[in-house]
Coordinates of C-alpha atoms in Angstrom, one line a residue:
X1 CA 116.0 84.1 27.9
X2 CA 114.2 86.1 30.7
X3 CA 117.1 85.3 32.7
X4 CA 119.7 86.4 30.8
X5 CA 117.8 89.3 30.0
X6 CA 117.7 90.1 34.2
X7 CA 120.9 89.0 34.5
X8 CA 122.6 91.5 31.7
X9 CA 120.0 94.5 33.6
X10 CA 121.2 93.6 36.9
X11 CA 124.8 94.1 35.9
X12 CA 123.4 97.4 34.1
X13 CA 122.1 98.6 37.1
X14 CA 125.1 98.1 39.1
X15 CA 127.3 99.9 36.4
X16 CA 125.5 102.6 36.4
X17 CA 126.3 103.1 40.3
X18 CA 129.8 103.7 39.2
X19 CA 129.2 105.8 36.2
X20 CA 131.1 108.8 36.9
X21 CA 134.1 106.8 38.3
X22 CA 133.6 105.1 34.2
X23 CA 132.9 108.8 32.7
X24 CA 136.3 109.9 34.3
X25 CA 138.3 106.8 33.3
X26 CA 137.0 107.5 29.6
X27 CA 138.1 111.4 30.1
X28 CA 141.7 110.2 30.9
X29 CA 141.9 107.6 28.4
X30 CA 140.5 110.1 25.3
X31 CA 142.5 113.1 26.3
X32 CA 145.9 110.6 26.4
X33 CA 144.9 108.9 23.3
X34 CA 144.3 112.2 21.4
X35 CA 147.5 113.4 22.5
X36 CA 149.3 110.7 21.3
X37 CA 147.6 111.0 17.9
X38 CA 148.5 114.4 17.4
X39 CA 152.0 114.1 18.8
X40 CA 153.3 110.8 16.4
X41 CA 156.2 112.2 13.8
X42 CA 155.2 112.0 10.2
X43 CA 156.6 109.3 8.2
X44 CA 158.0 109.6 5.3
X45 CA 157.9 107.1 2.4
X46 CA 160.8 106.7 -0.4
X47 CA 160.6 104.0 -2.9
X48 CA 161.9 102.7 -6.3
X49 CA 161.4 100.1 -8.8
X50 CA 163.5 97.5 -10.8
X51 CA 163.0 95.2 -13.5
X52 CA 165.4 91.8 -13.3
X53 CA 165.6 90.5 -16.9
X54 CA 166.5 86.9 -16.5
X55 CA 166.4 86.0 -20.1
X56 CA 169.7 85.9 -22.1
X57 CA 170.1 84.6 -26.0
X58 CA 173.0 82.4 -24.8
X59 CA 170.8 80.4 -22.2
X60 CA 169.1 78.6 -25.5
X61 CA 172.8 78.9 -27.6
X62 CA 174.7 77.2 -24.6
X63 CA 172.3 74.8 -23.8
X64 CA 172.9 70.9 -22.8
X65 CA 176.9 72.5 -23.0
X66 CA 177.1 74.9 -19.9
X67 CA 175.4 74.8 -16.5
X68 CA 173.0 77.1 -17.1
X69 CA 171.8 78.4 -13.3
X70 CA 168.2 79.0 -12.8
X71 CA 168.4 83.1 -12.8
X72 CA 165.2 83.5 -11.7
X73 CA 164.9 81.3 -8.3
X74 CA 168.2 83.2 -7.5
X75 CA 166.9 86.6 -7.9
X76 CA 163.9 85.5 -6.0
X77 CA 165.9 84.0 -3.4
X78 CA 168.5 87.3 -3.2
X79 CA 165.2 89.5 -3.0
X80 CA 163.7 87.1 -0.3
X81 CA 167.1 87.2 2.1
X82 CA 168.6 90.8 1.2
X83 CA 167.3 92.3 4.3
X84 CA 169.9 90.4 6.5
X85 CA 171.8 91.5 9.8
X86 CA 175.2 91.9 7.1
X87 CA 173.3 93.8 5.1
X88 CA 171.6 95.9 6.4
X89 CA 174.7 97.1 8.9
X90 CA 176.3 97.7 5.3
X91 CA 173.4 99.9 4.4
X92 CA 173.5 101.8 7.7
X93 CA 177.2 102.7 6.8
X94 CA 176.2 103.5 3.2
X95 CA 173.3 106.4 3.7
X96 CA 175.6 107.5 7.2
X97 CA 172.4 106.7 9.4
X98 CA 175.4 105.3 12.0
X99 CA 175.9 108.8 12.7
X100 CA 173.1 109.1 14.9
X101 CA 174.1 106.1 17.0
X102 CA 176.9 107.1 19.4
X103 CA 176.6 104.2 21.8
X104 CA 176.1 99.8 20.8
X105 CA 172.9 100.4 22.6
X106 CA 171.8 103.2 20.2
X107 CA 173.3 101.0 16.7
X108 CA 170.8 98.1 17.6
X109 CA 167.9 99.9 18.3
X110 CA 169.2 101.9 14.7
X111 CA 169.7 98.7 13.2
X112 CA 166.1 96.8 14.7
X113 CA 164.7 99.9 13.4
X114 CA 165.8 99.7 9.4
X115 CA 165.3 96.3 9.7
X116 CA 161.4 96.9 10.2
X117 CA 160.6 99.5 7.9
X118 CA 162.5 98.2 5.2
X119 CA 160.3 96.5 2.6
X120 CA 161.1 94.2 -0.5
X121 CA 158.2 93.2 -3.0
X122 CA 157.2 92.0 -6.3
X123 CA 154.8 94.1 -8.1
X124 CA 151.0 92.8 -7.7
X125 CA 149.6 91.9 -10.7
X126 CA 152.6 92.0 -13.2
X127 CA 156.0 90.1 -13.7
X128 CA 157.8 88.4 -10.7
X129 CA 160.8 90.1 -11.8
X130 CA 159.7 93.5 -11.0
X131 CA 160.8 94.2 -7.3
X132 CA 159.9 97.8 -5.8
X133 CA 162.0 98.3 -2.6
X134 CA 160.8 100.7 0.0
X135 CA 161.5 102.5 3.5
X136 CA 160.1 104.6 5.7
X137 CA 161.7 107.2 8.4
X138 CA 160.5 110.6 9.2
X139 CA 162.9 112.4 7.2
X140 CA 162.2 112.3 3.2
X141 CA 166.0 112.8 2.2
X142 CA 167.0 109.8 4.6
X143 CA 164.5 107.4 3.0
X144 CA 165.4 108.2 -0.5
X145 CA 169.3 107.7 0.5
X146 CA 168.4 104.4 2.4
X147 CA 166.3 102.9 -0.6
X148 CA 169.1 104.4 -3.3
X149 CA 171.7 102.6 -1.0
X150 CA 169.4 99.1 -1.0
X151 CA 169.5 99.4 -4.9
X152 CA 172.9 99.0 -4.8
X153 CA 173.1 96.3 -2.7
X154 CA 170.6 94.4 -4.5
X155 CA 172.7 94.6 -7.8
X156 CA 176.4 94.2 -6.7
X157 CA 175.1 90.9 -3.9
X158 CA 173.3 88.6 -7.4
X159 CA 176.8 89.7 -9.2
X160 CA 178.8 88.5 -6.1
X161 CA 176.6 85.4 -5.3
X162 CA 177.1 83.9 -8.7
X163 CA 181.3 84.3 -8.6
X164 CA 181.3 82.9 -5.2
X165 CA 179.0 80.0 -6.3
X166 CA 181.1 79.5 -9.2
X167 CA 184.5 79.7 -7.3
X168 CA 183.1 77.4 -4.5
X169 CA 182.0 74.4 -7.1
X170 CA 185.4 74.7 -9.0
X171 CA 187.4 74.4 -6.1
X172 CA 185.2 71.8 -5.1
X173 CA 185.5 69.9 -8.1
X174 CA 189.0 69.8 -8.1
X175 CA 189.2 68.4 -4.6
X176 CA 187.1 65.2 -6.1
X177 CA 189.2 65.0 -9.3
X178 CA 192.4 64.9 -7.0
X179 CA 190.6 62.4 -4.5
X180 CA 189.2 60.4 -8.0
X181 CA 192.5 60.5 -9.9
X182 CA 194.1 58.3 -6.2
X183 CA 191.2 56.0 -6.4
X184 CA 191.8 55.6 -10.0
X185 CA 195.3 54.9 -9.7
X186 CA 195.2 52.5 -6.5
X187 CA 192.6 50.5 -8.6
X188 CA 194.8 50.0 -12.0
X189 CA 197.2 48.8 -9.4
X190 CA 195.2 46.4 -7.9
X191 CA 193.8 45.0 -11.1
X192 CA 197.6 44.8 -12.7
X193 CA 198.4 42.7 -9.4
X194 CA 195.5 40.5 -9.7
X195 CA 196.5 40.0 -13.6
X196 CA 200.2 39.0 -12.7
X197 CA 199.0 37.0 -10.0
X198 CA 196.5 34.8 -11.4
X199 CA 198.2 34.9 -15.6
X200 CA 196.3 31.1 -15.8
X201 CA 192.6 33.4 -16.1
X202 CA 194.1 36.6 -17.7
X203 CA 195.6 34.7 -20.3
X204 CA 196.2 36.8 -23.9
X205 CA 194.2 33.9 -25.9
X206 CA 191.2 35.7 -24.3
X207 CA 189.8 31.5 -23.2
X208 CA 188.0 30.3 -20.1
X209 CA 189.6 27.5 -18.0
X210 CA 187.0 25.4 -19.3
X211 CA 188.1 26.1 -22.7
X212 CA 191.8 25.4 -21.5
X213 CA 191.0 22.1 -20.0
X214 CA 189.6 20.7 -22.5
X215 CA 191.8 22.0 -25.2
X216 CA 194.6 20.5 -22.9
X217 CA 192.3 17.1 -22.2
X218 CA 192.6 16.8 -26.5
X219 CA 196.5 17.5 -26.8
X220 CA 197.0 15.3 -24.0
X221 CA 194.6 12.3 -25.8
X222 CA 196.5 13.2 -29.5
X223 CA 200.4 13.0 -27.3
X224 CA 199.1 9.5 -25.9
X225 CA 198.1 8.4 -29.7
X226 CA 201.1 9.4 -31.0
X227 CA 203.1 7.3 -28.3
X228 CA 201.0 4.3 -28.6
X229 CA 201.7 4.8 -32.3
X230 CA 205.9 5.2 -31.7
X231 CA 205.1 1.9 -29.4
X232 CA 204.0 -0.2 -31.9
X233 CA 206.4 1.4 -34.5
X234 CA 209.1 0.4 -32.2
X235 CA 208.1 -3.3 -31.6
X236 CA 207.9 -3.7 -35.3
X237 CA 211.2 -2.8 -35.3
X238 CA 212.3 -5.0 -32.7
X239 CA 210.6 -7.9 -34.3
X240 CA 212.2 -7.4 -37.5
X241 CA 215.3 -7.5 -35.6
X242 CA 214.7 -10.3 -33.6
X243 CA 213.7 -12.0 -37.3
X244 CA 217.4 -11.1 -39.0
X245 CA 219.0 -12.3 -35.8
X246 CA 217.3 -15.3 -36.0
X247 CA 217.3 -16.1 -39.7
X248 CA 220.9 -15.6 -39.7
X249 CA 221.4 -17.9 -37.0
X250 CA 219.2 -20.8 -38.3
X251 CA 219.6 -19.9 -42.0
X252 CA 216.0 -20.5 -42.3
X253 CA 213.8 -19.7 -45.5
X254 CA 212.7 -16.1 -46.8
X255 CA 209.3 -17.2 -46.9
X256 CA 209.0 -18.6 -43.4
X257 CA 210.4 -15.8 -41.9
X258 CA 208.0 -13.4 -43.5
X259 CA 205.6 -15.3 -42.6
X260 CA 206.5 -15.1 -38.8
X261 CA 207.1 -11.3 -39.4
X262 CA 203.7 -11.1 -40.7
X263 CA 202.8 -11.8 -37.9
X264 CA 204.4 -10.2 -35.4
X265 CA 204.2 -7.3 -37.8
X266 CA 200.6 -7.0 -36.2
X267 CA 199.7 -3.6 -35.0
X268 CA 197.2 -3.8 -32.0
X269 CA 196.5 -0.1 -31.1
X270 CA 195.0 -0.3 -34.9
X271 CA 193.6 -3.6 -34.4
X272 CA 191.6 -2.4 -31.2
X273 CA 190.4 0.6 -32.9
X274 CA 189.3 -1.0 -35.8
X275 CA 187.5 -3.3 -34.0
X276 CA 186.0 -0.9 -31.6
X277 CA 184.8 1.4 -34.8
X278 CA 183.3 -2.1 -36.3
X279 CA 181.2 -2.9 -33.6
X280 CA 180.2 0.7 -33.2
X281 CA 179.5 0.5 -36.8
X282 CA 177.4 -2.5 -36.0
X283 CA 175.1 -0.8 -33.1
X284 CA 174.3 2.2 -35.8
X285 CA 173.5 0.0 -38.9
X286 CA 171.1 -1.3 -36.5
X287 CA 169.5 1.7 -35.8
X288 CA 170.0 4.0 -38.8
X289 CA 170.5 3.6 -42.6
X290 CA 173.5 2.9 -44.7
X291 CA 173.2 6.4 -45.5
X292 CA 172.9 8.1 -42.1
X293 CA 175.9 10.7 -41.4
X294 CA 177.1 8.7 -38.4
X295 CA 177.1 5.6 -40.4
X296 CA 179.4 6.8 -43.2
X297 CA 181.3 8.8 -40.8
X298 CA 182.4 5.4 -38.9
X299 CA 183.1 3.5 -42.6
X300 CA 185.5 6.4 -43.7
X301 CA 187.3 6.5 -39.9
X302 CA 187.5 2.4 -40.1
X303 CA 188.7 2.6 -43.7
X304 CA 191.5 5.2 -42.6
X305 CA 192.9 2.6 -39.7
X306 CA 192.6 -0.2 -42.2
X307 CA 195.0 1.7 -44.8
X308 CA 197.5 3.1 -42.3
X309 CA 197.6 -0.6 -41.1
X310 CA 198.5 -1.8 -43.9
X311 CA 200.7 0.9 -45.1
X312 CA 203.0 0.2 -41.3
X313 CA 202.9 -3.4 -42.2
X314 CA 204.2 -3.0 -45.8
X315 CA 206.8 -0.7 -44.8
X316 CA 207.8 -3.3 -41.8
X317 CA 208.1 -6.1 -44.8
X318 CA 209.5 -4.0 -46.6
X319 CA 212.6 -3.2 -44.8
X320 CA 212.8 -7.0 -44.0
X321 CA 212.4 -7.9 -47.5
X322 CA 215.3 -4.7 -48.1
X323 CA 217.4 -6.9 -45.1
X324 CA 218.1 -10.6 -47.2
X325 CA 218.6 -9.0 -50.5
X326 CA 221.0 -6.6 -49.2
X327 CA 222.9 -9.9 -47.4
X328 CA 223.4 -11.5 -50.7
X329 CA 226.3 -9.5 -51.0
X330 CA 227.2 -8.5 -48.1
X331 CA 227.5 -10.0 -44.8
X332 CA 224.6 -10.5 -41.6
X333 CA 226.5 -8.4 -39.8
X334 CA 225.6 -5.3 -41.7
X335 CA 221.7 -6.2 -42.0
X336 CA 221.7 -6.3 -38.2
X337 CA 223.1 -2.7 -37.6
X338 CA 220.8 -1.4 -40.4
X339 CA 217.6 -2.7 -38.5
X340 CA 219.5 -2.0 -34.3
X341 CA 220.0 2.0 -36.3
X342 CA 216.1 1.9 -37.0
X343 CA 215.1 0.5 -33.7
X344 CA 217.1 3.1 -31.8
X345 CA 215.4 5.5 -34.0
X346 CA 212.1 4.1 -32.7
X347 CA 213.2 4.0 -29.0
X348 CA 214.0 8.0 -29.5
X349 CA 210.4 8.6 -30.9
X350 CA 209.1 6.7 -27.9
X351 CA 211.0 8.3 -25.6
X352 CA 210.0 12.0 -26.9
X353 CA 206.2 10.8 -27.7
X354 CA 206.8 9.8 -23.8
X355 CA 208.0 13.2 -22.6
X356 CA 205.1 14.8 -24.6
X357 CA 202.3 12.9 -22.9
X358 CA 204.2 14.0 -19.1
X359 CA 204.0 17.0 -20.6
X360 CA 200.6 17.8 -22.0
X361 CA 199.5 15.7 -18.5
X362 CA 201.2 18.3 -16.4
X363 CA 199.4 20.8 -18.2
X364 CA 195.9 18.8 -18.2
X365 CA 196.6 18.7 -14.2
X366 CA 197.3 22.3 -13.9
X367 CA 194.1 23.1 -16.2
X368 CA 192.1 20.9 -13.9
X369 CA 193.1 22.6 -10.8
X370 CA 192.3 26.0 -12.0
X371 CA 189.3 25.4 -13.0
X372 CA 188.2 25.1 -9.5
X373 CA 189.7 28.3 -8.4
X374 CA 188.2 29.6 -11.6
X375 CA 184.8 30.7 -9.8
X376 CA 186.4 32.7 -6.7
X377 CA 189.0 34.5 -9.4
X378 CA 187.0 35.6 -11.8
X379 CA 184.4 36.7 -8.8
X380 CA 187.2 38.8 -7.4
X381 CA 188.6 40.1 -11.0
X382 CA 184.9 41.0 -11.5
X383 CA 184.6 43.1 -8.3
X384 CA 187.9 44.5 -8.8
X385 CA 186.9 45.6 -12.7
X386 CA 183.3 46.7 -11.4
X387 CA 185.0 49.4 -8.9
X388 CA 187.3 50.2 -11.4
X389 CA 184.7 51.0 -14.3
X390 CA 182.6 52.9 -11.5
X391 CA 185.9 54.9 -10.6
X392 CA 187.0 55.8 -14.0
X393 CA 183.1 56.8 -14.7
X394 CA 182.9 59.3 -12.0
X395 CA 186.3 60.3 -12.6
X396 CA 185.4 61.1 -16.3
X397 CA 181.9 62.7 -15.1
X398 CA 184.0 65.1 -12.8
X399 CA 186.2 66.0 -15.5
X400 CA 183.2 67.2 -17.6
X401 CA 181.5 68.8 -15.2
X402 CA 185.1 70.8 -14.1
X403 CA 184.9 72.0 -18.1
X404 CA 181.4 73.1 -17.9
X405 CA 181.5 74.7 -14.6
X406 CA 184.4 76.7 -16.3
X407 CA 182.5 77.5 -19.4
X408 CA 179.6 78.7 -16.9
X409 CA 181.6 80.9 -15.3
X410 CA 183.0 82.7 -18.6
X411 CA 179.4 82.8 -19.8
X412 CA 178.3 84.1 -16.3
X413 CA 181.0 86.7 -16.9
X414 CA 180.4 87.2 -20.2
X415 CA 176.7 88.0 -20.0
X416 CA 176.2 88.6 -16.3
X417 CA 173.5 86.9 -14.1
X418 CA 170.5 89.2 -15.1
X419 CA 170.8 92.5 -16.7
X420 CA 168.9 94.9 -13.8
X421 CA 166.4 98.0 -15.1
X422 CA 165.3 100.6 -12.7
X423 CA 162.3 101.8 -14.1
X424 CA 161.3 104.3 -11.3
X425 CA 164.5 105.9 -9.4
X426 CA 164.7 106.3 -5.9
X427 CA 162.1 108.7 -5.0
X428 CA 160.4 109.9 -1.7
X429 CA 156.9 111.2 -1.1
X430 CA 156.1 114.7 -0.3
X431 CA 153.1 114.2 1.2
X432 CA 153.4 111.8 5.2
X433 CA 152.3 108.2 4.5
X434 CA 151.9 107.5 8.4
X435 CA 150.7 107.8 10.5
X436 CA 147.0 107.7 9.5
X437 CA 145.7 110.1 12.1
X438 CA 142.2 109.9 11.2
X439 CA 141.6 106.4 11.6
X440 CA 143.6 107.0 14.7
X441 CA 141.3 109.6 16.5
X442 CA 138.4 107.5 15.2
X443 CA 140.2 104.8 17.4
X444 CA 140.8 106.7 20.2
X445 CA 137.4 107.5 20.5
X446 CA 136.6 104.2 20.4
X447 CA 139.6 103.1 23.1
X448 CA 138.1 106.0 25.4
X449 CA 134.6 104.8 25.4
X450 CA 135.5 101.0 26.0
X451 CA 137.7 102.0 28.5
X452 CA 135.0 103.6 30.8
X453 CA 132.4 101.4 30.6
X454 CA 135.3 98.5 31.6
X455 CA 136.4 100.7 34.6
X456 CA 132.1 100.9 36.0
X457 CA 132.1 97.1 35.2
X458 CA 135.3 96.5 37.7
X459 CA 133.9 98.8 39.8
X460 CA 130.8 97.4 40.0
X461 CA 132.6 94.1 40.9
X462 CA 134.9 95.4 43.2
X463 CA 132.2 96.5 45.7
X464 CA 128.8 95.0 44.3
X465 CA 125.2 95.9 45.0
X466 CA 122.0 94.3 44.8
X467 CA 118.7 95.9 43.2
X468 CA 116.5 93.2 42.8
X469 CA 115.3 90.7 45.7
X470 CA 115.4 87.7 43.3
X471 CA 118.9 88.5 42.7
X472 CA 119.7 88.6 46.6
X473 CA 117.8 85.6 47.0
X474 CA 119.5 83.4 44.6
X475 CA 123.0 84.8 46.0
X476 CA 122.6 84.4 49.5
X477 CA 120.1 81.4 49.8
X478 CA 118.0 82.5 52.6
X479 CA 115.2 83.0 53.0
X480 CA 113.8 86.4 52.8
X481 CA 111.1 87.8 55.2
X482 CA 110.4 91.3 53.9
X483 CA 112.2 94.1 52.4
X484 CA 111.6 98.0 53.3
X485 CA 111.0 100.3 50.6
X486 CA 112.3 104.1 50.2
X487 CA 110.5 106.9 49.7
X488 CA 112.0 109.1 47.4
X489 CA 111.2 113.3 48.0
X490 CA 110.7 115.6 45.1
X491 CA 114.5 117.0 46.6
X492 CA 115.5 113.2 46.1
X493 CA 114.2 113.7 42.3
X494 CA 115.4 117.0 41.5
X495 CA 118.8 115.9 42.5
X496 CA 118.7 112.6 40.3
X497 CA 117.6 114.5 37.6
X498 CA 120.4 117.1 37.8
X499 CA 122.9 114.2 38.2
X500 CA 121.8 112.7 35.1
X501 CA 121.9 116.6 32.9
X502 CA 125.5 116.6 34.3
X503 CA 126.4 112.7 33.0
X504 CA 124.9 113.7 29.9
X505 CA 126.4 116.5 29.2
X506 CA 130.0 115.6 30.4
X507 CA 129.8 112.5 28.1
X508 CA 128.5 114.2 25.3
X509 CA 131.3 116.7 25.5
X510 CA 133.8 113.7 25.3
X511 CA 132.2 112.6 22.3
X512 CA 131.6 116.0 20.9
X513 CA 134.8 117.0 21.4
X514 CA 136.4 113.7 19.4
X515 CA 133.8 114.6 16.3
X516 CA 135.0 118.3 15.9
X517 CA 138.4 117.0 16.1
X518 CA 137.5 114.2 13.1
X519 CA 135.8 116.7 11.2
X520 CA 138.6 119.0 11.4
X521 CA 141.4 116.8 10.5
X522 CA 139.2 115.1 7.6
X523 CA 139.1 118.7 6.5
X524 CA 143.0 119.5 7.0
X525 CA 143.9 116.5 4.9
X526 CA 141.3 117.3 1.9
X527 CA 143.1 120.3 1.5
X528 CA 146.2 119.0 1.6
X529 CA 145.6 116.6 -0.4
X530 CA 144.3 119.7 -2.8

């Protein structure tokens, strides 16, 4: 601490060496700054205030129908970017401050200039939405035309914001709708090509191929019943033939024939059935009751076959019985057509219970093939449907937002963006605003002082002296042998004491002179202000 405390007297000592180069540095610098404070134009201060009513009894009437814009962040916004380079070269034109300018050099500067005195703020302490606009200029008539010319730029740009906004999103709309409506179309046109490509999975019966091959597996087992069934209908027939032929050849008995009809009037598709239903019967008596569904289901199927077999069998002996009674009057020859008529009947029900089996097998095979392209089609018809439904939904969303950007605008037109209130008009202040020239002497003062006790300090550095041997010690480190004193004469005195009445009084002037000066304005603006 001791050192710090020599240290800061050292430098003391060596400022005051150069005190009356600091005392005349502080002289220039007061008499330049009060100058300047006295010669600063007056400014003059216009202002006005508006009141942006955002709220409108359609916004809850036309709600979840229109696109209702957020007034508010817009009015904010336009408040927050009005003072742009467009702008405010529109509102130099409008209160004819371009007059001044008569070169491009002059227009910046004119245009820099608005551009920083202009001012745009919402009122402290009340509603966002009451903006007070303000400029400054050192004409009172030029600030109220400036801020009565900002007014009207801040109602006419939210008008002309919202009709460009709305014209820019229609026409923007309609450019997707056109671009929609081509997807739309190219994808119907893929998804009808698809469908008349592949007809086998887009059938109208609205199946599977699953459903198709096994519907096509049972027709093609019922078409290879029914020819077994013409089979055996047509062997019948031939053995009744072969029976006439013979009995009319050997002239053998009635009842021996019938009995060699009988049988060759077997049927052994029915046979193998039954038999295979019997010993099916016999695995599920031994598991289940007489009364078990499966077991009763099996009697009634065995019973069936048992009764059609006999019912082909009595017809067959039948039309052989038919054959010898209708020979006792008539000759073998006739009894032999009668049965060859029947047989080719037979052979033509074989023939087309043939055909139907080829053709209920051709369709079995086709079913059989598609089912293992079935996987990769429907994949593809699946994407293809999947970018159509995604189309057509972004399609139909465009649509609906084309109709209630259009009803936005009418309502926008209707009822306007915000309905704008000037509460205070455009009005400028008789009395300066700036510049404040009592805080400004009061700084100059300040500035004046500072400024010569910075010009001793560089002096004192420029060509520095030591008062203390300590001090010269510790800077040159060497040693010291001795020091010689001086002796100071009462002349020597008188003249330091003179020297310091002078310094005194020459500074106390300075600071003198800057209080009368403060006093005397404070007094000036009290009665102004009276």
């Amino acid at each position: 601490m001791d050192s710090l405390i020599a240290q800061l007297m050292a430098v003391f000592k060596r400022m005051w060496r150069y005190r009356w180069p600091g005392l005349i540095a502080a002289w220039v610098v007061g008499v330049v700054a009060a100058v300047v404070v006295f010669v600063v134009p007056d400014r003059f201060e216009a202002s006005a205030r508006v009141y942006v009513d955002t709220q409108s009894i359609l916004k809850p009437l036309m709600s979840g129908v229109a696109v209702l814009s957020n007034t508010e962040q817009q009015v904010n916004m336009l408040s927050r970017t009005l003072i742009s380079r467009p702008n405010v070269e529109k509102l130099v034109r409008m209160a004819d401050l371009d007059l001044r300018a008569t070169s491009k050099s002059d227009q910046e500067a004119l245009i820099e200039r608005v551009t920083r005195n202009l001012s745009i703020q919402t009122a402290s302490g009340g509603s966002n939405n009451l903006y007070i606009l303000s400029y400054r200029d050192s004409s009172p008539e030029i600030s109220k035309k400036v801020v009565a010319s900002l007014l009207s730029i801040f109602m006419e740009s939210s008008l002309g914001t919202s009709r460009r906004d709305s014209t820019t999103a229609a026409t923007f709309l309609n450019e997707q709708i056109k671009n929609y409506e081509t997807k739309l179309e190219e994808a119907e046109a893929r998804r009808k090509e698809f469908r008349l490509r592949n007809l086998q999975l887009t059938a109208a019966d609205g199946k599977d191929s699953a459903a198709r091959l096994a519907e096509a597996s049972n027709q093609l087992e019922a078409a290879r019943l029914q020819l077994r069934e013409a089979v055996s209908a047509r062997d019948s027939a031939r053995s009744l033939l072969d029976i006439e032929q013979k009995r009319s050849a050997t002239g053998g008995s009635l009842a021996s024939l019938m009995q060699e009809s009988a049988q060759k009037f077997a049927t052994p598709e029915l046979d193998n059935r039954i038999s295979e239903l019997k010993r099916n019967l016999d695995q599920l008596q031994q598991r289940y009751t007489d009364q078990h569904p499966d077991v009763l289901n099996t009697k009634r199927q065995i019973k069936d076959l048992e009764d059609q077999r006999r019912k082909e069998v009595a017809d067959l002996q039948k039309a052989a019985l038919a054959s010898p009674a209708a020979a006792g009057g008539r000759n073998d020859s006739l009894a032999n057509q009668e049965l060859a008529r029947t047989l080719a009947t037979k052979e033509v029900e074989v023939a087309q219970a043939r055909a139907r089996v080829d053709e209920f097998s051709s369709r079995y095979n086709s079913a059989q093939g598609a089912i293992k392209l079935a996987p990769q089609l429907e994949a593809e018809f699946a994407q293809l449907n999947r970018d159509y439904d995604i189309i057509k939904k972004n399609y139909t969303e465009m649509v609906e937002r084309r109709e209630s950007a259009s009803l936005s605008t009418d309502l926008d037109n209707t009822s306007g963006v915000a309905d704008f209130r000037i509460i205070d008009p455009p009005r400028a202040s008789p009395k300066p605003v700036a510049p404040n020239r009592l805080m400004l002497l009061a700084g100059g003062m300040v500035v004046a002082l500072l400024a010569g006790l910075v010009a001793a300090f560089a002096a004192s550095q420029v060509r520095p002296v030591f008062h203390d041997l300590n001090e010269l010690r510790h800077r040159l480190e060497l040693p010291i042998l001795g020091a010689v004193s001086r002796q100071e004469t009462s002349e020597d005195r008188r003249r330091a004491k003179v020297d310091l009445l002078r310094f005194g009084v020459a500074s106390g002037s300075l600071v003198s002179l800057y209080a009368l000066g403060l006093i005397g304005m404070a007094i000036w603006l009290s009665r102004q202000g009276g």
